[in-house]
Coordinates of C-alpha atoms in Angstrom, one line a residue:
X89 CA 96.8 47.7 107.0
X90 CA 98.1 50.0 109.6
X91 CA 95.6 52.8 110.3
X92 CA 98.0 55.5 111.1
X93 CA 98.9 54.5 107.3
X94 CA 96.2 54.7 106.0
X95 CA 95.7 58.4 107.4
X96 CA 99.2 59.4 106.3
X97 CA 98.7 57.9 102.4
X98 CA 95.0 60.2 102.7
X99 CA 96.4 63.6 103.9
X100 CA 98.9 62.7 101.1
X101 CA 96.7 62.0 98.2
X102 CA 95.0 65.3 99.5
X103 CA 97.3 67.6 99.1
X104 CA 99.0 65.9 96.1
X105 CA 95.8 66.6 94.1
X106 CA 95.5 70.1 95.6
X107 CA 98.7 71.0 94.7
X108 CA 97.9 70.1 91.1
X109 CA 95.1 71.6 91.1
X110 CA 95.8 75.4 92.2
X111 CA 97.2 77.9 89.7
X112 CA 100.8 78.6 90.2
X113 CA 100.5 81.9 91.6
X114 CA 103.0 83.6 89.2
X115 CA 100.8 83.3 86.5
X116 CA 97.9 84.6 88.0
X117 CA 96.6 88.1 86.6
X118 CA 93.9 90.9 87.5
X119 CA 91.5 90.9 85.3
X120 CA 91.1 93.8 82.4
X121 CA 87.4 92.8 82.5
X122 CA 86.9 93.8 86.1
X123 CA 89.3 97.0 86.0
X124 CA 87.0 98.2 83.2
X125 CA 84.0 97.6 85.3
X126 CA 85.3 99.8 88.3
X127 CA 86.5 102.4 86.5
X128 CA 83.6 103.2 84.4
X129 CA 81.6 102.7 87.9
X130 CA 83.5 105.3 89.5
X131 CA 84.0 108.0 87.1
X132 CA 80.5 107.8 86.2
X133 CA 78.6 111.2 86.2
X134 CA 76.6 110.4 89.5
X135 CA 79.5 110.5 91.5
X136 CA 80.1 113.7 90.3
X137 CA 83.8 113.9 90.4
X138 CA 84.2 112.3 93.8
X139 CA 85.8 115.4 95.3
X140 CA 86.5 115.0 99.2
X141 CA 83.0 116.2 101.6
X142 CA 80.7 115.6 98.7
X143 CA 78.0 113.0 98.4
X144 CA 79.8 112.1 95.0
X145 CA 82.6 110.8 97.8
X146 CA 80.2 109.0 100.2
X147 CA 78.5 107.5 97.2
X148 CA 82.4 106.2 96.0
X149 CA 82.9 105.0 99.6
X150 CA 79.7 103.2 99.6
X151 CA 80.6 101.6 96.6
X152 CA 84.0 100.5 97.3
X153 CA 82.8 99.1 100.6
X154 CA 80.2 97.2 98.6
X155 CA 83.0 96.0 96.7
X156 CA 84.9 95.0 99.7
X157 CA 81.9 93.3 101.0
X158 CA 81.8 91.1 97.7
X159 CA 84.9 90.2 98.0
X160 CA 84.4 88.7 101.8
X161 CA 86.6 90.4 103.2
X162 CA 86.5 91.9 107.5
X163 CA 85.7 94.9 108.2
X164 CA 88.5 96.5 110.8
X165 CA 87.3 100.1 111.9
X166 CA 85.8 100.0 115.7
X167 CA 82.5 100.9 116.2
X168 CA 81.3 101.4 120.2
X169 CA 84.5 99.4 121.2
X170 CA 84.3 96.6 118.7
X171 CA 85.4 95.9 115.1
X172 CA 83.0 96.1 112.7
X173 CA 83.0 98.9 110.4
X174 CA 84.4 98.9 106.9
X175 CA 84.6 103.0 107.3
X176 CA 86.7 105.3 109.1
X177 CA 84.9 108.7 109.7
X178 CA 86.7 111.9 110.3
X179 CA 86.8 115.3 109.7
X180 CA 88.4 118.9 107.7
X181 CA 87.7 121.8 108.2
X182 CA 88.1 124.2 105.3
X183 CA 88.8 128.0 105.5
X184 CA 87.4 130.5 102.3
X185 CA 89.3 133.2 101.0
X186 CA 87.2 135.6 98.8
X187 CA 89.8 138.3 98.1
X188 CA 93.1 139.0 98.7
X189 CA 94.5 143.1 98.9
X190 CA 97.9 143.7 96.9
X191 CA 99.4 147.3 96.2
X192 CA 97.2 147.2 93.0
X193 CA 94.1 146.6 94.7
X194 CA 91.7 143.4 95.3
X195 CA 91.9 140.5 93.2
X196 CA 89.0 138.2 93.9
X197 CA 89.5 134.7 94.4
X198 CA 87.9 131.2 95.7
X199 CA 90.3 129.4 97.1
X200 CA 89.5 126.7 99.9
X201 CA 92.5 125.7 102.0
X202 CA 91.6 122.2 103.7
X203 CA 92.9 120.7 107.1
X204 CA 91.9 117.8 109.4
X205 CA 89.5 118.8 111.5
X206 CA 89.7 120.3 114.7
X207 CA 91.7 122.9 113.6
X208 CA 93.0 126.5 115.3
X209 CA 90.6 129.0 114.5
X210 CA 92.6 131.6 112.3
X211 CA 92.0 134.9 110.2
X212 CA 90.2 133.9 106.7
X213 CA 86.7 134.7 105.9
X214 CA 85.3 131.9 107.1
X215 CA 85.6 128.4 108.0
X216 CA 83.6 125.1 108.1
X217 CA 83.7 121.4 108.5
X218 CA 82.9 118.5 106.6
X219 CA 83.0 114.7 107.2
X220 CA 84.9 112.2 105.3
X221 CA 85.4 109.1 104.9
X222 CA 88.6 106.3 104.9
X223 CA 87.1 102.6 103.4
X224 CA 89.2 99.5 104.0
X225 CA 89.0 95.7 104.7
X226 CA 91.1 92.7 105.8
X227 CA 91.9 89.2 104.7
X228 CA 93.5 87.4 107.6
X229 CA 96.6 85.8 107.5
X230 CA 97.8 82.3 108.6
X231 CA 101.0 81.7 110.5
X232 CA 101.6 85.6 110.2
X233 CA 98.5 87.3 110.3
X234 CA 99.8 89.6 113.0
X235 CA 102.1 91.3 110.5
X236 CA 100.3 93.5 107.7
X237 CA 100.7 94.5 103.9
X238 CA 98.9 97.2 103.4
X239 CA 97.5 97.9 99.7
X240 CA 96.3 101.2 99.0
X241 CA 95.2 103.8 96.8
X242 CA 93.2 107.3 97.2
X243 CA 89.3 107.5 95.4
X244 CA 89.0 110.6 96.2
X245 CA 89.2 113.4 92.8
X246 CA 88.2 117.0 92.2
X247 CA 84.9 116.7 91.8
X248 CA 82.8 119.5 89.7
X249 CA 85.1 122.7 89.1
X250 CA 84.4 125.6 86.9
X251 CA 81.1 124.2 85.6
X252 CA 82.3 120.3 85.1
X253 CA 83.0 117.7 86.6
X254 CA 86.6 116.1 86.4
X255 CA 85.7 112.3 86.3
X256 CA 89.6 111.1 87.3
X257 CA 89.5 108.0 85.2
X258 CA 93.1 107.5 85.7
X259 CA 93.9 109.9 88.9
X260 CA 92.5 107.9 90.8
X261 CA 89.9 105.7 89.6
X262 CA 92.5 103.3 88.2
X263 CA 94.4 102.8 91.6
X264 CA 91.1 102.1 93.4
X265 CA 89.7 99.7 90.8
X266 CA 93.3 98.2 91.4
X267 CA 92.9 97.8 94.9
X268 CA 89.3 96.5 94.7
X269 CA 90.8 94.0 91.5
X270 CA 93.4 93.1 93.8
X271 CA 91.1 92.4 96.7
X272 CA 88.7 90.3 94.6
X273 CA 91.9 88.3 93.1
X274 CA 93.2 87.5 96.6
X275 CA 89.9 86.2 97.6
X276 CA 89.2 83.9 94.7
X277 CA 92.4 82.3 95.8
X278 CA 91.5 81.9 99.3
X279 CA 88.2 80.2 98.7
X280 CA 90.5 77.4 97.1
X281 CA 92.3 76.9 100.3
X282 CA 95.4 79.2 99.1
X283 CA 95.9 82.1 101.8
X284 CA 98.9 84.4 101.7
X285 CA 101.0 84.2 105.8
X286 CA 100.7 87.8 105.8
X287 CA 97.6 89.6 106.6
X288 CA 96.3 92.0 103.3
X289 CA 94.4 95.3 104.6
X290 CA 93.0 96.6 101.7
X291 CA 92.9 100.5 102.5
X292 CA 91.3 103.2 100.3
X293 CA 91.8 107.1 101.3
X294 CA 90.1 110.1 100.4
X295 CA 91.5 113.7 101.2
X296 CA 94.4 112.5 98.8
X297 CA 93.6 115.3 96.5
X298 CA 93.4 118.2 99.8
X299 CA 97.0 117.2 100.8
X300 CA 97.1 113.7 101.9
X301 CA 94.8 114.4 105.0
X302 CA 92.6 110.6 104.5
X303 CA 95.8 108.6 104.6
X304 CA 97.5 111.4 106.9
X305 CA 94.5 110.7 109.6
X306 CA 94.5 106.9 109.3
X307 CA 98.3 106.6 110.2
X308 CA 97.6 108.6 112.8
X309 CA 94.4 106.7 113.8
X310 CA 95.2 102.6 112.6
X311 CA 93.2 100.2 113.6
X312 CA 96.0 98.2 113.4
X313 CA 99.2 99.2 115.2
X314 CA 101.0 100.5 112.5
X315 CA 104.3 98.8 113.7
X316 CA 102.5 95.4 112.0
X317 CA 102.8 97.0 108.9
X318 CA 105.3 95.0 106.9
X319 CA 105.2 97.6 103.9
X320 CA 102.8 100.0 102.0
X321 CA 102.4 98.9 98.2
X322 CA 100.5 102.1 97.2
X323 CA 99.1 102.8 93.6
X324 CA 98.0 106.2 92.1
X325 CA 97.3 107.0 88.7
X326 CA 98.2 103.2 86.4
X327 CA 96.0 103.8 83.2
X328 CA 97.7 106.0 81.2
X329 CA 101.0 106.1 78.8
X330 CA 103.0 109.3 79.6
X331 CA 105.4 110.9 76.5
X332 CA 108.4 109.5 77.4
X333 CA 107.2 105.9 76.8
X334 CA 104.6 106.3 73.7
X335 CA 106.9 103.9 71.6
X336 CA 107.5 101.2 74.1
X337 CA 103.9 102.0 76.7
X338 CA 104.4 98.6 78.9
X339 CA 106.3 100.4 81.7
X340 CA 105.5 101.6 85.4
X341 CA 107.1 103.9 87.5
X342 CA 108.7 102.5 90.8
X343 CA 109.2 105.5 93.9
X344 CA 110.1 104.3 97.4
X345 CA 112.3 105.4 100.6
X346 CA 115.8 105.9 100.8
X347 CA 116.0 102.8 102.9
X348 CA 113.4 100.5 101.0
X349 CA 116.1 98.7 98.8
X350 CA 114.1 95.3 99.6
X351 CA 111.0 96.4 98.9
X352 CA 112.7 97.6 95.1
X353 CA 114.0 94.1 94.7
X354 CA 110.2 92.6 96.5
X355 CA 108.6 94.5 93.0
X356 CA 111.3 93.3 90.8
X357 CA 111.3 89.5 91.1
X358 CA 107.6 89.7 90.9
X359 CA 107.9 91.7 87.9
X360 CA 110.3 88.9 86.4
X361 CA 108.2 85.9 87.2
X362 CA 105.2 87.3 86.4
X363 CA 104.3 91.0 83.5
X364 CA 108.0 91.6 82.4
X365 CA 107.0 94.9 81.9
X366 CA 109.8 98.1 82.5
X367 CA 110.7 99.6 85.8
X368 CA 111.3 102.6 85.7
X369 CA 113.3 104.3 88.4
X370 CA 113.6 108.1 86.8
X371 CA 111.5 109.7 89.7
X372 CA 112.6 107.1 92.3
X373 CA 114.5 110.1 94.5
X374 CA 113.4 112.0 97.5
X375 CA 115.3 115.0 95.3
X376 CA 113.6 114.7 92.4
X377 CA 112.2 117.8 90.8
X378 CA 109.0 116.6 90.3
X379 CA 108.9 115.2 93.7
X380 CA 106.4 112.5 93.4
X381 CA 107.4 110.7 96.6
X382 CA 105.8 113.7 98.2
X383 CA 102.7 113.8 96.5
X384 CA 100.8 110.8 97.2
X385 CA 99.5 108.6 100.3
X386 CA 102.4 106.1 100.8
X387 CA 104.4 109.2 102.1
X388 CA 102.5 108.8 105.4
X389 CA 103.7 105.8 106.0
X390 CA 107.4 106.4 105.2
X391 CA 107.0 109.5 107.7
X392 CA 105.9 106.4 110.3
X393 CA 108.9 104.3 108.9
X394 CA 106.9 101.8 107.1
X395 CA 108.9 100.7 103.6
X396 CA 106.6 101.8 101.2
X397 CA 106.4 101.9 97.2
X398 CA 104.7 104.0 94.8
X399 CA 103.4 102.7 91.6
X400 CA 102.4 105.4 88.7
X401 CA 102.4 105.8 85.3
X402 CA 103.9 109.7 85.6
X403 CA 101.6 112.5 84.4
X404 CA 99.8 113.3 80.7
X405 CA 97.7 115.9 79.2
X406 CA 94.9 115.3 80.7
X407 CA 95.8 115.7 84.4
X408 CA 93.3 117.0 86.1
X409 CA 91.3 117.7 83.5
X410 CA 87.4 117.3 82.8
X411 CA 89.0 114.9 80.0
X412 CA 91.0 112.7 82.4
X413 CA 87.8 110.4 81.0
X414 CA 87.4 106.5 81.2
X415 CA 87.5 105.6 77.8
X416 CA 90.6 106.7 77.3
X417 CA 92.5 104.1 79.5
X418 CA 94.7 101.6 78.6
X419 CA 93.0 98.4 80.1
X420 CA 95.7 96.3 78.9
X421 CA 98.4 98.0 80.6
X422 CA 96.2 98.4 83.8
X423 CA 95.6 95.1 84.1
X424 CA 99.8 94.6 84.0
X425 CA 100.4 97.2 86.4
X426 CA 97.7 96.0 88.7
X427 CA 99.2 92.4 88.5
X428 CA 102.6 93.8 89.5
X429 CA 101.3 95.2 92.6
X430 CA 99.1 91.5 93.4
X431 CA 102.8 89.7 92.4
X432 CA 104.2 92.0 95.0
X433 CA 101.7 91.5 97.4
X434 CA 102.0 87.6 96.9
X435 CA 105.6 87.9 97.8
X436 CA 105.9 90.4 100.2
X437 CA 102.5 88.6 102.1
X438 CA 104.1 85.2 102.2
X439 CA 108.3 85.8 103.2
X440 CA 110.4 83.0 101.8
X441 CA 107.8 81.5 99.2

């Protein structure tokens, strides 16, 4: 029998069986049994909030990065010239005021008023520094690893404030157990030969909750240039049921850019092939009046003119609150909101599949 044959009818058998064998990527889901673990990880009373400066926040980082790790995926922060740091170091600097005069007097106050670090020196009371830390890790691409999804979330929260500590279950615990969910999905697939074109940079920010300034100083800083960056699928607050949906609670806010119209219909054909669950657009304005598109770290990347989506579940009563707890997430619906985002990953990752 001809050799060359022979090889062809082997390669063939190969990937025959291999194709049988892998799980149609549409029906792959993020585990609610993983979700669960992060979040009650992170909102744990060790971490103390996880406010941005703290060593609540370094222990957070040093978790995630653990998770990362776990997960196999690169590190992609330079360290003396060469990449191999899973952390991204910088700086705030963050300015006290203790009273403020009026025409009725003094009214005391403690207000800190955050920006990255080095900053001009200016007339409050006093001013300091403190490090911080951006966490993130790749999985390379194949044919396209040159151009970038980036999936993100901020782990960053308010930390201990007026005697307690605000454990942000769903703001943000439940975007970065998403992310790190996400991560660990990705790389179960890979280690069965499946690999997305597109490479995945896994990216978690603090300073979220001090006006954007983690994912602010990363855009600014990217290890990778950020004109890779095939889009920004970014995730804050996915745990929760606001008041609008109570009745019908499978549901997910959808914000992007003005000019992100493919990105919109990216997250809607995974959302039909995979969760089914409602989009809905109510927020999805740059005029809205709660201005959402504003408030969170995919903005950064829209101000560099990378599409970018926002996935959130709206606000509730316990919004930055000491009772923004863990057990009162939905895990079911996280787990379908976090599988919308790996659906859109899939597909935005790996163009024409």
């Amino acid at each position: 029998m001809n050799n060359t044959f022979l090889r062809y009818l082997t390669v063939s058998i190969t990937l025959i069986t291999r194709a049988y064998s892998q799980p149609a990527i549409s029906s792959v889901s993020v585990p609610v049994s993983l979700l669960t673990k992060h979040v009650y990880a992170l909102t744990d009373d060790s971490f103390r909030g996880r406010e941005t400066g703290t060593t609540g926040q370094l222990k957070a980082a040093q978790y995630c990065v653990q998770s990362f790790r776990a997960s196999h995926l690169g590190s992609v922060f330079r360290v003396d010239s060469a990449y191999g740091s899973f952390y991204q170091p910088y700086f705030l600097s963050y300015s006290t005021i203790s009273l403020v005069k009026t025409e009725r007097g003094t009214l005391p106050l403690t207000y800190k008023r955050y920006e990255l670090a080095p900053s001009p020196v200016t007339k409050w009371d006093s001013s300091q520094v403190v490090a911080s830390h951006n966490v993130a890790g790749l999985l390379i691409g194949t044919d396209l690893k040159q151009e970038v999804v980036v999936i993100s979330a901020h782990y960053d929260h308010l930390g201990y404030v007026e005697g307690r500590i605000h454990p942000g279950a769903d703001d943000n615990a439940s975007g970065t157990a998403s992310v790190l969910s996400i991560a660990s999905v990705f790389d179960s697939l890979a280690r069965q030969g499946i690999r997305s074109r597109r490479t995945i940079l896994f990216a978690l920010f603090s300073g979220e909750e001090k006006g954007l300034l983690g994912s602010r100083y990363f855009v600014h800083n990217s290890p990778i240039p950020v004109q890779q960056f095939a889009g920004n699928l970014n995730i804050d607050m996915v745990g929760r049921i606001d008041y609008k949906h109570r009745k019908k609670p499978e549901y997910c806010y959808l914000i992007a850019g003005p000019k992100d119209d493919q990105l919109r219909k990216l997250v809607s054909a995974a959302n039909k092939r995979s969760v089914a669950i409602e989009l809905d657009y109510e927020h999805d304005s740059m005029n809205d009046s709660k201005q959402y598109f504003y408030r969170s770290d995919q903005y950064n990347f829209h101000n560099f003119g990378v599409p970018a989506v926002f996935f959130t579940d709206g606000e509730h009563p316990d919004y930055h609150r000491p009772t923004d707890t863990a057990d009162r997430i939905d895990y079911q619906i996280l787990s379908k909101r976090a599988t919308l985002v790996f659906q859109t990953a899939w597909l935005l990752a790996n163009p024409d599949s």
